[in-house]
mmCIF file of C-alpha atoms in Angstrom:
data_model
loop_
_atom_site.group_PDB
_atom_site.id
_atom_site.type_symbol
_atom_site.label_atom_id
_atom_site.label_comp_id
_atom_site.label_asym_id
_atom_site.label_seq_id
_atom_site.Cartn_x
_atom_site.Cartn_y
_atom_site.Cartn_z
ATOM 1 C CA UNK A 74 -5.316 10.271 -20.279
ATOM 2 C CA UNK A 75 -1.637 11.380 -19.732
ATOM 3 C CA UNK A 76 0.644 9.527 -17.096
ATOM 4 C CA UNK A 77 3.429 11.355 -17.450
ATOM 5 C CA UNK A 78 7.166 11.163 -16.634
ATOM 6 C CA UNK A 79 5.962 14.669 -13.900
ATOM 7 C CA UNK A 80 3.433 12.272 -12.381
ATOM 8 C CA UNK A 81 5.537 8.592 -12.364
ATOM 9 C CA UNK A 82 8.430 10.520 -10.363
ATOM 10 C CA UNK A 83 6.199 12.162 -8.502
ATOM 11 C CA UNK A 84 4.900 9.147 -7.229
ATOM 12 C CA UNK A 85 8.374 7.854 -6.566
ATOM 13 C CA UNK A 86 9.574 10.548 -4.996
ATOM 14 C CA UNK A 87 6.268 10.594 -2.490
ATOM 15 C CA UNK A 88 7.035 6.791 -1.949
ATOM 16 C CA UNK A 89 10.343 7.538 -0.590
ATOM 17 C CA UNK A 90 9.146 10.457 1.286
ATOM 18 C CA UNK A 91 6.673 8.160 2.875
ATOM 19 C CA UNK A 92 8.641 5.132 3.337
ATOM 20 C CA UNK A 93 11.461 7.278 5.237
ATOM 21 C CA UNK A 94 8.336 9.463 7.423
ATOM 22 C CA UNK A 95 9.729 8.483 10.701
ATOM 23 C CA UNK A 96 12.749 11.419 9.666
ATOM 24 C CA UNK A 97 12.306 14.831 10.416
ATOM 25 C CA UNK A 98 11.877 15.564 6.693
ATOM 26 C CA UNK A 99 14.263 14.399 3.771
ATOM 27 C CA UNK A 100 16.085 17.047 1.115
ATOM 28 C CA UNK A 101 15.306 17.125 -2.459
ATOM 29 C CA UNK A 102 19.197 15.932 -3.538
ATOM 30 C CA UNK A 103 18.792 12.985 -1.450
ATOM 31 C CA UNK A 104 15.550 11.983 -2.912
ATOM 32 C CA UNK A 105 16.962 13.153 -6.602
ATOM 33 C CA UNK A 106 19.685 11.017 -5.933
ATOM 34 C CA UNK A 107 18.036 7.894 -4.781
ATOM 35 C CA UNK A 108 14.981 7.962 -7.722
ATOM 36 C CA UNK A 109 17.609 9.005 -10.390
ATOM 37 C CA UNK A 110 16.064 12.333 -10.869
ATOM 38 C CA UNK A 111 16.964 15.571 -12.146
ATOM 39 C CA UNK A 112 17.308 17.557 -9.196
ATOM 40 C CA UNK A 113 15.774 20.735 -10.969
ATOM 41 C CA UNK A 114 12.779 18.450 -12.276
ATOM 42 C CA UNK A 115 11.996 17.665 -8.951
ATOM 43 C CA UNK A 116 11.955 21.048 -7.378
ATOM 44 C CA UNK A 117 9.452 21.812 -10.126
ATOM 45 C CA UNK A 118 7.199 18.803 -8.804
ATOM 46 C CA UNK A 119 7.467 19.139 -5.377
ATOM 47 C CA UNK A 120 6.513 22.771 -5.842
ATOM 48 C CA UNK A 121 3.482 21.845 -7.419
ATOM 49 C CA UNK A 122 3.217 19.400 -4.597
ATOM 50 C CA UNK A 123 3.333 21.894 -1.714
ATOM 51 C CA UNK A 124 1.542 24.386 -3.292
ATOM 52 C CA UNK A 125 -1.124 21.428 -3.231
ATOM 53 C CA UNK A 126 -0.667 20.879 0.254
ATOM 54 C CA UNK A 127 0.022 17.368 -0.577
ATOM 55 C CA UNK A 128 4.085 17.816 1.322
ATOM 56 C CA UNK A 129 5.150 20.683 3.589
ATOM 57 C CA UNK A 130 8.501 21.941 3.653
ATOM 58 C CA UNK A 131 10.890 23.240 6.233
ATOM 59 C CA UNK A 132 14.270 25.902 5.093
ATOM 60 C CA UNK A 133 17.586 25.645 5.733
ATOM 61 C CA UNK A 134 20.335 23.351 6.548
ATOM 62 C CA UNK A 135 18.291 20.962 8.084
ATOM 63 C CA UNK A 136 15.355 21.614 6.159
ATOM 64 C CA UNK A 137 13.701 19.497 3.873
ATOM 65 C CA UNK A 138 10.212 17.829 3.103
ATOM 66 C CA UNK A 139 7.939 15.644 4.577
ATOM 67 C CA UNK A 140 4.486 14.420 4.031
ATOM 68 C CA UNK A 141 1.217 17.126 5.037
ATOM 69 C CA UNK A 142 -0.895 13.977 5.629
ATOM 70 C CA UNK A 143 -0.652 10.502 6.271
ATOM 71 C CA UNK A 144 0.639 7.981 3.185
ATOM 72 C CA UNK A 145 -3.456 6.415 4.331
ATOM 73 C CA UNK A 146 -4.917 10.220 3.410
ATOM 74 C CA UNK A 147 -3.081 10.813 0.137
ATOM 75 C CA UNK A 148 -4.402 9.783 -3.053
ATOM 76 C CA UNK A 149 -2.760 8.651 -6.265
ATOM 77 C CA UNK A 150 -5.744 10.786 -8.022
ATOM 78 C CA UNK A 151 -4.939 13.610 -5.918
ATOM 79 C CA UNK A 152 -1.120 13.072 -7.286
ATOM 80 C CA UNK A 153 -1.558 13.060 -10.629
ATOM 81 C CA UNK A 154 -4.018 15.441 -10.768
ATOM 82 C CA UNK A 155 -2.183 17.889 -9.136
ATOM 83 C CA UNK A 156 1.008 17.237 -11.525
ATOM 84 C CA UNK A 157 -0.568 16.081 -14.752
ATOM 85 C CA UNK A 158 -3.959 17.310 -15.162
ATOM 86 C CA UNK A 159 -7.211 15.536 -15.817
ATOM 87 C CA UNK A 160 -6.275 12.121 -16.487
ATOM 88 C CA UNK A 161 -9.356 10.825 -17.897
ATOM 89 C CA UNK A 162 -9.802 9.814 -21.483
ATOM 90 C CA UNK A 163 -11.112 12.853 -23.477
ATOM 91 C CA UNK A 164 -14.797 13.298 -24.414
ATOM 92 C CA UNK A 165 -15.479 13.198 -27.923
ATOM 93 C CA UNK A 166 -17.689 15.758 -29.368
ATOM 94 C CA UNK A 167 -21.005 14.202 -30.767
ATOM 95 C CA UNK A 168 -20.992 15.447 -34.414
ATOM 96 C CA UNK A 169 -24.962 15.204 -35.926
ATOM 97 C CA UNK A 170 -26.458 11.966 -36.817
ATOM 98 C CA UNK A 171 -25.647 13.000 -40.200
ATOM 99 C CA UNK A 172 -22.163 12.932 -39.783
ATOM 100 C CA UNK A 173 -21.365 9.668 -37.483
ATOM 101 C CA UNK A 174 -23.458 10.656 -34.258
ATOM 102 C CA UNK A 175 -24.732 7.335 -33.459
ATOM 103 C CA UNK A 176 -21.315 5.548 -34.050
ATOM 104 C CA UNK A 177 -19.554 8.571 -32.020
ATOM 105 C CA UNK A 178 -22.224 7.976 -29.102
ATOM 106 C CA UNK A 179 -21.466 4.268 -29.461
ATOM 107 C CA UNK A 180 -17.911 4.865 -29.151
ATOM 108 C CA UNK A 181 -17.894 7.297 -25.750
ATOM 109 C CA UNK A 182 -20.853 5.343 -24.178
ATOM 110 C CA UNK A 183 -19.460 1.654 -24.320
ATOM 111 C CA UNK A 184 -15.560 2.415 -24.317
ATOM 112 C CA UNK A 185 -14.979 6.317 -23.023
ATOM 113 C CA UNK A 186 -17.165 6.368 -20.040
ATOM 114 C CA UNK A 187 -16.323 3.180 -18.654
ATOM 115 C CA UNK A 188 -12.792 3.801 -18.989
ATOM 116 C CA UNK A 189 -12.825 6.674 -17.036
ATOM 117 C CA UNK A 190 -15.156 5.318 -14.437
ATOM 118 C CA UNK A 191 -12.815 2.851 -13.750
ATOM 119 C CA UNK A 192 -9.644 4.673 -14.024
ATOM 120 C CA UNK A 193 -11.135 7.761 -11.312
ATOM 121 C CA UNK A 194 -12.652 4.949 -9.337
ATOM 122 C CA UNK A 195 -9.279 2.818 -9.428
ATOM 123 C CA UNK A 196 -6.964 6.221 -8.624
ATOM 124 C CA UNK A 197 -9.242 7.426 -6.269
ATOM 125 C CA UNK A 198 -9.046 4.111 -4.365
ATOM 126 C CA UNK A 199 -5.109 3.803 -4.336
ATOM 127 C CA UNK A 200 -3.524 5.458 -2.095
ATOM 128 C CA UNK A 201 0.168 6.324 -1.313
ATOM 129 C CA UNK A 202 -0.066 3.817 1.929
ATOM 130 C CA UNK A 203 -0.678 0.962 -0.538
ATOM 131 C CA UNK A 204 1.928 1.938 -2.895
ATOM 132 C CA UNK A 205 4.771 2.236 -0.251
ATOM 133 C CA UNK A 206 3.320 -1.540 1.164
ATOM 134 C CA UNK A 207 3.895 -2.500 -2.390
ATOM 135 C CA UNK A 208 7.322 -1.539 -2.291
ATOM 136 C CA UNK A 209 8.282 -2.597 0.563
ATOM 137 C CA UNK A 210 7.242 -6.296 -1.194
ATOM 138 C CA UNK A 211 9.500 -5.605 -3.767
ATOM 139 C CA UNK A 212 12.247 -5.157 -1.819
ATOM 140 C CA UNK A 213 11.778 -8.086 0.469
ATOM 141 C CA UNK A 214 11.501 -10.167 -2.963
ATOM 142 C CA UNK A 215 15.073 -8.515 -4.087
ATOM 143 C CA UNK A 216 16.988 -9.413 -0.697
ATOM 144 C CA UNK A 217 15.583 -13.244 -0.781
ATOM 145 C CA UNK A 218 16.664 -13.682 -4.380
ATOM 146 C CA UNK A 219 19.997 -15.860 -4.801
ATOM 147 C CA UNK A 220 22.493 -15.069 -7.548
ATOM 148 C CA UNK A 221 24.338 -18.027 -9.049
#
């Protein structure tokens, strides 16, 4: 499985896309800026992104990006997929009985498998809606606390 740094500010980056939908469509710097990204970095993900159909994009001056779907429609499987990859655990390659088969078999059947069952199931189930509700907790949390 590989969560990368690609995928993490990907998801970021969709999070403020989403949470600021009701504009037109937002630039890359101001997104950049905001998530403390490399500017370059990002045009590499959101490329990957709308080549994915996952944003759309609109040129010049008041171009920018905005979502292709609805935060409800877009998956955090669909996400990292698109920017990392499989992200399962790997298979392991059943050598003979001879040569650690059974323990091998052991090994991808009671730990492997279910991993990945629950990680697909788990990814496949979150969705960019739920993430940007999640932030939006977070920053309720931040503007009740009280500094001393």
């Amino acid at each position: 499985m590989n969560f990368s740094k690609r995928s993490r500010y990907g998801i970021r980056a969709l999070i403020y896309l989403a949470w600021h939908s009701d504009c037109a469509c937002i630039q890359l710097n101001d997104i950049a800026e905001r998530n403390g990204i490399s500017l370059k970095y990002l045009e590499q993900i959101f490329a990957a992104l709308r080549k994915a159909g996952i944003v759309k994009s609109i040129k010049g001056p008041q171009g920018g990006y905005f979502l292709a779907g609805t935060p409800a429609s877009i998956r955090v499987a669909d996400i990292v997929s698109v920017l990392d990859g499989n992200y399962l655990l790997e298979t392991e390659e059943i050598p003979s009985e001879d040569n650690g088969g059974a323990e091998a078999l052991a090994v991808q059947s009671a730990i492997i498998d279910p991993v990945n069952e629950y990680i697909d199931q788990f990814l496949n189930t979150l969705t960019l809606k739920d993430l940007v509700e999640r932030s939006e907790q977070y920053r309720e949390a931040v503007q009740d606390m009280y500094y001393i």
